[in-house]
């Protein structure tokens, strides 16, 4: 999840850099258009200066020549005005289009930056929640592991105690059997020979014989 969050953040940064490059390109085009407009303005000013010089020269010409030159200049001026007007319209049109594009991309950039910032904040919040949950699960796992280890230790202890008790019972049983065998062989305890009863029996037999 952390690696997915880092990967998502990098892709968003790449996208933002691409948008910034597009905006910079549009700004360069706008600057180029302005430079072109300035050059055309200077050209018109220079042309006006040339026309002024020519008019000064025309003052020295004859009226007919001046009239002919005037008509020619008027035609040229009309053409120049037409060209200038078309150029200004073209420049204005492209300037407005570029301005609209710049405004559009700037607005889109700001909106996407805000959106990505919100998403990034959400991802940071999710990451914090995941880390917190992971810590809680780690603590629970440690607690469960301690319980399991304690239970295993108790079971092992009980097993050893049971094995010890079983061994003691077996030993005690063997000792009892051995001792019983000793008592039987040696006539000890309940297995001892009863002397009194045997004596009475012999006397009784002798008495019977005498009677005969």
PDB file of C-alpha atoms in Angstrom:
ATOM      1  CA  UNK A   1       0.000   0.000   0.000  1.00  0.00           C
ATOM      2  CA  UNK A   2       2.899   2.400   0.806  1.00  0.00           C
ATOM      3  CA  UNK A   3       4.602   1.502  -2.459  1.00  0.00           C
ATOM      4  CA  UNK A   4       1.221   2.015  -4.315  1.00  0.00           C
ATOM      5  CA  UNK A   5       0.844   5.458  -2.566  1.00  0.00           C
ATOM      6  CA  UNK A   6       4.425   6.481  -3.558  1.00  0.00           C
ATOM      7  CA  UNK A   7       3.863   5.303  -7.149  1.00  0.00           C
ATOM      8  CA  UNK A   8       0.586   7.293  -7.359  1.00  0.00           C
ATOM      9  CA  UNK A   9       2.338  10.420  -6.008  1.00  0.00           C
ATOM     10  CA  UNK A  10       5.124  10.146  -8.648  1.00  0.00           C
ATOM     11  CA  UNK A  11       2.653   9.777 -11.537  1.00  0.00           C
ATOM     12  CA  UNK A  12       0.800  12.868 -10.336  1.00  0.00           C
ATOM     13  CA  UNK A  13       4.042  14.849 -10.207  1.00  0.00           C
ATOM     14  CA  UNK A  14       4.866  13.783 -13.795  1.00  0.00           C
ATOM     15  CA  UNK A  15       1.409  14.889 -14.927  1.00  0.00           C
ATOM     16  CA  UNK A  16       1.824  18.273 -13.226  1.00  0.00           C
ATOM     17  CA  UNK A  17       5.233  18.770 -14.911  1.00  0.00           C
ATOM     18  CA  UNK A  18       3.639  17.996 -18.296  1.00  0.00           C
ATOM     19  CA  UNK A  19       0.941  20.621 -17.678  1.00  0.00           C
ATOM     20  CA  UNK A  20       3.544  23.162 -16.616  1.00  0.00           C
ATOM     21  CA  UNK A  21       5.482  22.543 -19.834  1.00  0.00           C
ATOM     22  CA  UNK A  22       2.297  23.069 -21.884  1.00  0.00           C
ATOM     23  CA  UNK A  23       1.596  26.372 -20.110  1.00  0.00           C
ATOM     24  CA  UNK A  24       5.196  27.488 -20.633  1.00  0.00           C
ATOM     25  CA  UNK A  25       4.900  26.648 -24.351  1.00  0.00           C
ATOM     26  CA  UNK A  26       1.697  28.697 -24.672  1.00  0.00           C
ATOM     27  CA  UNK A  27       3.347  31.602 -22.877  1.00  0.00           C
ATOM     28  CA  UNK A  28       6.253  31.423 -25.354  1.00  0.00           C
ATOM     29  CA  UNK A  29       3.813  31.569 -28.256  1.00  0.00           C
ATOM     30  CA  UNK A  30       2.084  34.566 -26.690  1.00  0.00           C
ATOM     31  CA  UNK A  31       5.436  36.307 -26.257  1.00  0.00           C
ATOM     32  CA  UNK A  32       6.337  35.546 -29.865  1.00  0.00           C
ATOM     33  CA  UNK A  33       3.050  37.033 -31.048  1.00  0.00           C
ATOM     34  CA  UNK A  34       3.645  40.185 -29.042  1.00  0.00           C
ATOM     35  CA  UNK A  35       7.160  40.484 -30.507  1.00  0.00           C
ATOM     36  CA  UNK A  36       5.739  40.109 -33.996  1.00  0.00           C
ATOM     37  CA  UNK A  37       3.163  42.792 -33.312  1.00  0.00           C
ATOM     38  CA  UNK A  38       5.900  45.130 -32.089  1.00  0.00           C
ATOM     39  CA  UNK A  39       7.945  44.499 -35.223  1.00  0.00           C
ATOM     40  CA  UNK A  40       4.958  45.231 -37.427  1.00  0.00           C
ATOM     41  CA  UNK A  41       4.278  48.446 -35.549  1.00  0.00           C
ATOM     42  CA  UNK A  42       7.871  49.528 -36.067  1.00  0.00           C
ATOM     43  CA  UNK A  43       7.564  48.614 -39.725  1.00  0.00           C
ATOM     44  CA  UNK A  44       4.445  50.777 -40.051  1.00  0.00           C
ATOM     45  CA  UNK A  45       6.181  53.669 -38.307  1.00  0.00           C
ATOM     46  CA  UNK A  46       9.153  53.315 -40.654  1.00  0.00           C
ATOM     47  CA  UNK A  47       6.845  53.178 -43.634  1.00  0.00           C
ATOM     48  CA  UNK A  48       5.161  56.337 -42.447  1.00  0.00           C
ATOM     49  CA  UNK A  49       8.509  58.034 -42.167  1.00  0.00           C
ATOM     50  CA  UNK A  50       9.383  56.959 -45.716  1.00  0.00           C
ATOM     51  CA  UNK A  51       6.086  58.288 -46.929  1.00  0.00           C
ATOM     52  CA  UNK A  52       6.768  61.562 -45.181  1.00  0.00           C
ATOM     53  CA  UNK A  53      10.140  61.857 -46.918  1.00  0.00           C
ATOM     54  CA  UNK A  54       8.559  61.072 -50.227  1.00  0.00           C
ATOM     55  CA  UNK A  55       5.908  63.681 -49.655  1.00  0.00           C
ATOM     56  CA  UNK A  56       8.585  66.238 -49.001  1.00  0.00           C
ATOM     57  CA  UNK A  57      10.147  65.322 -52.298  1.00  0.00           C
ATOM     58  CA  UNK A  58       6.813  65.565 -54.034  1.00  0.00           C
ATOM     59  CA  UNK A  59       6.573  69.189 -53.027  1.00  0.00           C
ATOM     60  CA  UNK A  60       9.297  69.866 -55.534  1.00  0.00           C
ATOM     61  CA  UNK A  61       7.497  68.085 -58.365  1.00  0.00           C
ATOM     62  CA  UNK A  62       4.961  69.487 -60.755  1.00  0.00           C
ATOM     63  CA  UNK A  63       1.293  69.419 -59.954  1.00  0.00           C
ATOM     64  CA  UNK A  64       0.600  66.649 -62.481  1.00  0.00           C
ATOM     65  CA  UNK A  65       3.414  64.537 -61.186  1.00  0.00           C
ATOM     66  CA  UNK A  66       2.263  65.208 -57.679  1.00  0.00           C
ATOM     67  CA  UNK A  67      -1.270  64.188 -58.550  1.00  0.00           C
ATOM     68  CA  UNK A  68      -0.074  60.991 -60.192  1.00  0.00           C
ATOM     69  CA  UNK A  69       2.247  60.243 -57.340  1.00  0.00           C
ATOM     70  CA  UNK A  70      -0.494  61.040 -54.883  1.00  0.00           C
ATOM     71  CA  UNK A  71      -2.856  58.587 -56.529  1.00  0.00           C
ATOM     72  CA  UNK A  72      -0.117  55.951 -56.574  1.00  0.00           C
ATOM     73  CA  UNK A  73       0.664  56.583 -52.921  1.00  0.00           C
ATOM     74  CA  UNK A  74      -2.995  56.429 -52.049  1.00  0.00           C
ATOM     75  CA  UNK A  75      -3.253  53.051 -53.727  1.00  0.00           C
ATOM     76  CA  UNK A  76      -0.157  51.854 -51.899  1.00  0.00           C
ATOM     77  CA  UNK A  77      -1.455  53.303 -48.662  1.00  0.00           C
ATOM     78  CA  UNK A  78      -4.773  51.562 -49.085  1.00  0.00           C
ATOM     79  CA  UNK A  79      -2.987  48.311 -49.754  1.00  0.00           C
ATOM     80  CA  UNK A  80      -0.725  48.867 -46.786  1.00  0.00           C
ATOM     81  CA  UNK A  81      -3.686  49.711 -44.606  1.00  0.00           C
ATOM     82  CA  UNK A  82      -5.481  46.648 -45.835  1.00  0.00           C
ATOM     83  CA  UNK A  83      -2.462  44.465 -45.128  1.00  0.00           C
ATOM     84  CA  UNK A  84      -1.946  46.099 -41.750  1.00  0.00           C
ATOM     85  CA  UNK A  85      -5.592  45.699 -40.861  1.00  0.00           C
ATOM     86  CA  UNK A  86      -5.541  42.027 -41.847  1.00  0.00           C
ATOM     87  CA  UNK A  87      -2.317  41.556 -39.920  1.00  0.00           C
ATOM     88  CA  UNK A  88      -3.751  43.247 -36.848  1.00  0.00           C
ATOM     89  CA  UNK A  89      -6.884  41.141 -37.067  1.00  0.00           C
ATOM     90  CA  UNK A  90      -4.803  37.968 -37.399  1.00  0.00           C
ATOM     91  CA  UNK A  91      -2.579  38.951 -34.501  1.00  0.00           C
ATOM     92  CA  UNK A  92      -5.547  39.910 -32.352  1.00  0.00           C
ATOM     93  CA  UNK A  93      -7.358  36.682 -33.198  1.00  0.00           C
ATOM     94  CA  UNK A  94      -4.370  34.499 -32.368  1.00  0.00           C
ATOM     95  CA  UNK A  95      -3.565  36.593 -29.345  1.00  0.00           C
ATOM     96  CA  UNK A  96      -7.104  36.103 -28.019  1.00  0.00           C
ATOM     97  CA  UNK A  97      -6.956  32.385 -28.784  1.00  0.00           C
ATOM     98  CA  UNK A  98      -3.631  32.034 -27.029  1.00  0.00           C
ATOM     99  CA  UNK A  99      -4.902  34.069 -24.103  1.00  0.00           C
ATOM    100  CA  UNK A 100      -7.969  31.849 -23.835  1.00  0.00           C
ATOM    101  CA  UNK A 101      -5.779  28.741 -23.977  1.00  0.00           C
ATOM    102  CA  UNK A 102      -3.462  30.114 -21.312  1.00  0.00           C
ATOM    103  CA  UNK A 103      -6.415  30.981 -19.078  1.00  0.00           C
ATOM    104  CA  UNK A 104      -7.974  27.571 -19.726  1.00  0.00           C
ATOM    105  CA  UNK A 105      -4.789  25.686 -18.916  1.00  0.00           C
ATOM    106  CA  UNK A 106      -4.098  27.852 -15.873  1.00  0.00           C
ATOM    107  CA  UNK A 107      -7.608  27.264 -14.557  1.00  0.00           C
ATOM    108  CA  UNK A 108      -7.390  23.558 -15.327  1.00  0.00           C
ATOM    109  CA  UNK A 109      -3.957  23.378 -13.712  1.00  0.00           C
ATOM    110  CA  UNK A 110      -5.215  25.049 -10.527  1.00  0.00           C
ATOM    111  CA  UNK A 111      -8.276  22.815 -10.373  1.00  0.00           C
ATOM    112  CA  UNK A 112      -6.226  19.669 -10.915  1.00  0.00           C
ATOM    113  CA  UNK A 113      -3.630  20.795  -8.372  1.00  0.00           C
ATOM    114  CA  UNK A 114      -6.410  21.302  -5.811  1.00  0.00           C
ATOM    115  CA  UNK A 115      -7.903  17.923  -6.718  1.00  0.00           C
ATOM    116  CA  UNK A 116      -4.549  16.148  -6.518  1.00  0.00           C
ATOM    117  CA  UNK A 117      -3.812  17.900  -3.223  1.00  0.00           C
ATOM    118  CA  UNK A 118      -7.102  16.624  -1.812  1.00  0.00           C
ATOM    119  CA  UNK A 119      -6.359  13.134  -3.120  1.00  0.00           C
ATOM    120  CA  UNK A 120      -2.864  13.302  -1.652  1.00  0.00           C
ATOM    121  CA  UNK A 121      -4.294  14.403   1.695  1.00  0.00           C
ATOM    122  CA  UNK A 122      -6.756  11.518   1.523  1.00  0.00           C
ATOM    123  CA  UNK A 123      -3.954   9.088   0.731  1.00  0.00           C
ATOM    124  CA  UNK A 124      -1.916  10.436   3.646  1.00  0.00           C
ATOM    125  CA  UNK A 125      -4.939   9.995   5.913  1.00  0.00           C
ATOM    126  CA  UNK A 126      -5.481   6.462   4.619  1.00  0.00           C
ATOM    127  CA  UNK A 127      -1.812   5.710   5.121  1.00  0.00           C
ATOM    128  CA  UNK A 128      -1.987   6.978   8.707  1.00  0.00           C
ATOM    129  CA  UNK A 129      -5.079   4.845   9.356  1.00  0.00           C
ATOM    130  CA  UNK A 130      -3.408   1.801   7.822  1.00  0.00           C
ATOM    131  CA  UNK A 131      -0.297   2.328   9.938  1.00  0.00           C
ATOM    132  CA  UNK A 132      -2.422   2.749  13.048  1.00  0.00           C
ATOM    133  CA  UNK A 133      -4.383  -0.409  12.246  1.00  0.00           C
ATOM    134  CA  UNK A 134      -1.127  -2.231  11.535  1.00  0.00           C
ATOM    135  CA  UNK A 135       0.220  -1.178  14.926  1.00  0.00           C
ATOM    136  CA  UNK A 136      -2.983  -2.379  16.616  1.00  0.00           C
ATOM    137  CA  UNK A 137      -2.801  -5.719  14.787  1.00  0.00           C
ATOM    138  CA  UNK A 138       0.879  -6.035  15.712  1.00  0.00           C
ATOM    139  CA  UNK A 139       0.064  -5.478  19.375  1.00  0.00           C
ATOM    140  CA  UNK A 140      -2.783  -8.000  19.209  1.00  0.00           C
ATOM    141  CA  UNK A 141      -0.506 -10.497  17.468  1.00  0.00           C
ATOM    142  CA  UNK A 142       2.113 -10.035  20.184  1.00  0.00           C
ATOM    143  CA  UNK A 143      -0.559 -10.529  22.853  1.00  0.00           C
ATOM    144  CA  UNK A 144      -1.881 -13.651  21.123  1.00  0.00           C
ATOM    145  CA  UNK A 145       1.650 -14.933  20.655  1.00  0.00           C
ATOM    146  CA  UNK A 146       2.343 -14.455  24.368  1.00  0.00           C
ATOM    147  CA  UNK A 147      -0.895 -16.297  25.220  1.00  0.00           C
ATOM    148  CA  UNK A 148      -0.008 -19.121  22.814  1.00  0.00           C
ATOM    149  CA  UNK A 149       3.528 -19.376  24.193  1.00  0.00           C
ATOM    150  CA  UNK A 150       2.214 -19.369  27.754  1.00  0.00           C
ATOM    151  CA  UNK A 151      -0.373 -22.006  26.832  1.00  0.00           C
ATOM    152  CA  UNK A 152       2.318 -24.132  25.198  1.00  0.00           C
ATOM    153  CA  UNK A 153       4.524 -23.747  28.255  1.00  0.00           C
ATOM    154  CA  UNK A 154       1.665 -24.794  30.527  1.00  0.00           C
ATOM    155  CA  UNK A 155       0.828 -27.754  28.298  1.00  0.00           C
ATOM    156  CA  UNK A 156       4.483 -28.774  28.194  1.00  0.00           C
ATOM    157  CA  UNK A 157       4.675 -28.428  31.961  1.00  0.00           C
ATOM    158  CA  UNK A 158       1.496 -30.475  32.397  1.00  0.00           C
ATOM    159  CA  UNK A 159       2.806 -33.075  29.958  1.00  0.00           C
ATOM    160  CA  UNK A 160       6.062 -33.370  31.871  1.00  0.00           C
ATOM    161  CA  UNK A 161       4.148 -33.576  35.163  1.00  0.00           C
ATOM    162  CA  UNK A 162       1.903 -36.294  33.726  1.00  0.00           C
ATOM    163  CA  UNK A 163       4.914 -38.207  32.390  1.00  0.00           C
ATOM    164  CA  UNK A 164       6.619 -37.853  35.767  1.00  0.00           C
ATOM    165  CA  UNK A 165       3.480 -39.038  37.602  1.00  0.00           C
ATOM    166  CA  UNK A 166       3.133 -41.983  35.211  1.00  0.00           C
ATOM    167  CA  UNK A 167       6.782 -42.862  35.729  1.00  0.00           C
ATOM    168  CA  UNK A 168       6.355 -42.652  39.506  1.00  0.00           C
ATOM    169  CA  UNK A 169       3.280 -44.884  39.322  1.00  0.00           C
ATOM    170  CA  UNK A 170       5.158 -47.419  37.227  1.00  0.00           C
ATOM    171  CA  UNK A 171       8.085 -47.326  39.632  1.00  0.00           C
ATOM    172  CA  UNK A 172       5.776 -47.625  42.614  1.00  0.00           C
ATOM    173  CA  UNK A 173       3.952 -50.538  40.936  1.00  0.00           C
ATOM    174  CA  UNK A 174       7.241 -52.290  40.239  1.00  0.00           C
ATOM    175  CA  UNK A 175       8.435 -51.658  43.803  1.00  0.00           C
ATOM    176  CA  UNK A 176       5.123 -52.987  45.194  1.00  0.00           C
ATOM    177  CA  UNK A 177       5.358 -56.083  43.012  1.00  0.00           C
ATOM    178  CA  UNK A 178       8.973 -56.654  44.031  1.00  0.00           C
ATOM    179  CA  UNK A 179       8.166 -56.146  47.704  1.00  0.00           C
ATOM    180  CA  UNK A 180       5.181 -58.462  47.481  1.00  0.00           C
ATOM    181  CA  UNK A 181       7.401 -61.093  45.916  1.00  0.00           C
ATOM    182  CA  UNK A 182       9.923 -60.631  48.723  1.00  0.00           C
ATOM    183  CA  UNK A 183       7.177 -60.902  51.357  1.00  0.00           C
ATOM    184  CA  UNK A 184       5.763 -64.008  49.707  1.00  0.00           C
ATOM    185  CA  UNK A 185       9.144 -65.678  49.403  1.00  0.00           C
ATOM    186  CA  UNK A 186      10.140 -64.826  52.949  1.00  0.00           C
ATOM    187  CA  UNK A 187       6.715 -65.251  54.447  1.00  0.00           C
ATOM    188  CA  UNK A 188       6.454 -61.749  55.748  1.00  0.00           C
ATOM    189  CA  UNK A 189       3.411 -59.712  56.637  1.00  0.00           C
ATOM    190  CA  UNK A 190       0.167 -61.259  55.500  1.00  0.00           C
ATOM    191  CA  UNK A 191       2.114 -64.039  53.854  1.00  0.00           C
ATOM    192  CA  UNK A 192       3.763 -65.149  57.111  1.00  0.00           C
ATOM    193  CA  UNK A 193       3.174 -68.795  58.251  1.00  0.00           C
ATOM    194  CA  UNK A 194       0.694 -69.153  61.131  1.00  0.00           C
ATOM    195  CA  UNK A 195       2.501 -71.255  63.738  1.00  0.00           C
ATOM    196  CA  UNK A 196      -0.353 -71.507  66.316  1.00  0.00           C
ATOM    197  CA  UNK A 197      -2.794 -73.154  64.000  1.00  0.00           C
ATOM    198  CA  UNK A 198      -0.272 -75.784  62.887  1.00  0.00           C
ATOM    199  CA  UNK A 199       0.408 -76.818  66.528  1.00  0.00           C
ATOM    200  CA  UNK A 200      -3.220 -77.345  67.312  1.00  0.00           C
ATOM    201  CA  UNK A 201      -3.594 -79.451  64.299  1.00  0.00           C
ATOM    202  CA  UNK A 202      -0.838 -81.842  65.339  1.00  0.00           C
ATOM    203  CA  UNK A 203      -2.223 -82.242  68.855  1.00  0.00           C
ATOM    204  CA  UNK A 204      -5.578 -83.002  67.475  1.00  0.00           C
ATOM    205  CA  UNK A 205      -4.166 -85.766  65.279  1.00  0.00           C
ATOM    206  CA  UNK A 206      -2.276 -87.295  68.215  1.00  0.00           C
ATOM    207  CA  UNK A 207      -5.392 -87.290  70.330  1.00  0.00           C
ATOM    208  CA  UNK A 208      -7.236 -89.184  67.687  1.00  0.00           C
ATOM    209  CA  UNK A 209      -4.505 -91.752  67.403  1.00  0.00           C
ATOM    210  CA  UNK A 210      -4.552 -92.375  71.168  1.00  0.00           C
ATOM    211  CA  UNK A 211      -8.197 -92.935  71.173  1.00  0.00           C
ATOM    212  CA  UNK A 212      -7.792 -95.629  68.637  1.00  0.00           C
TER     213      UNK A 212
END
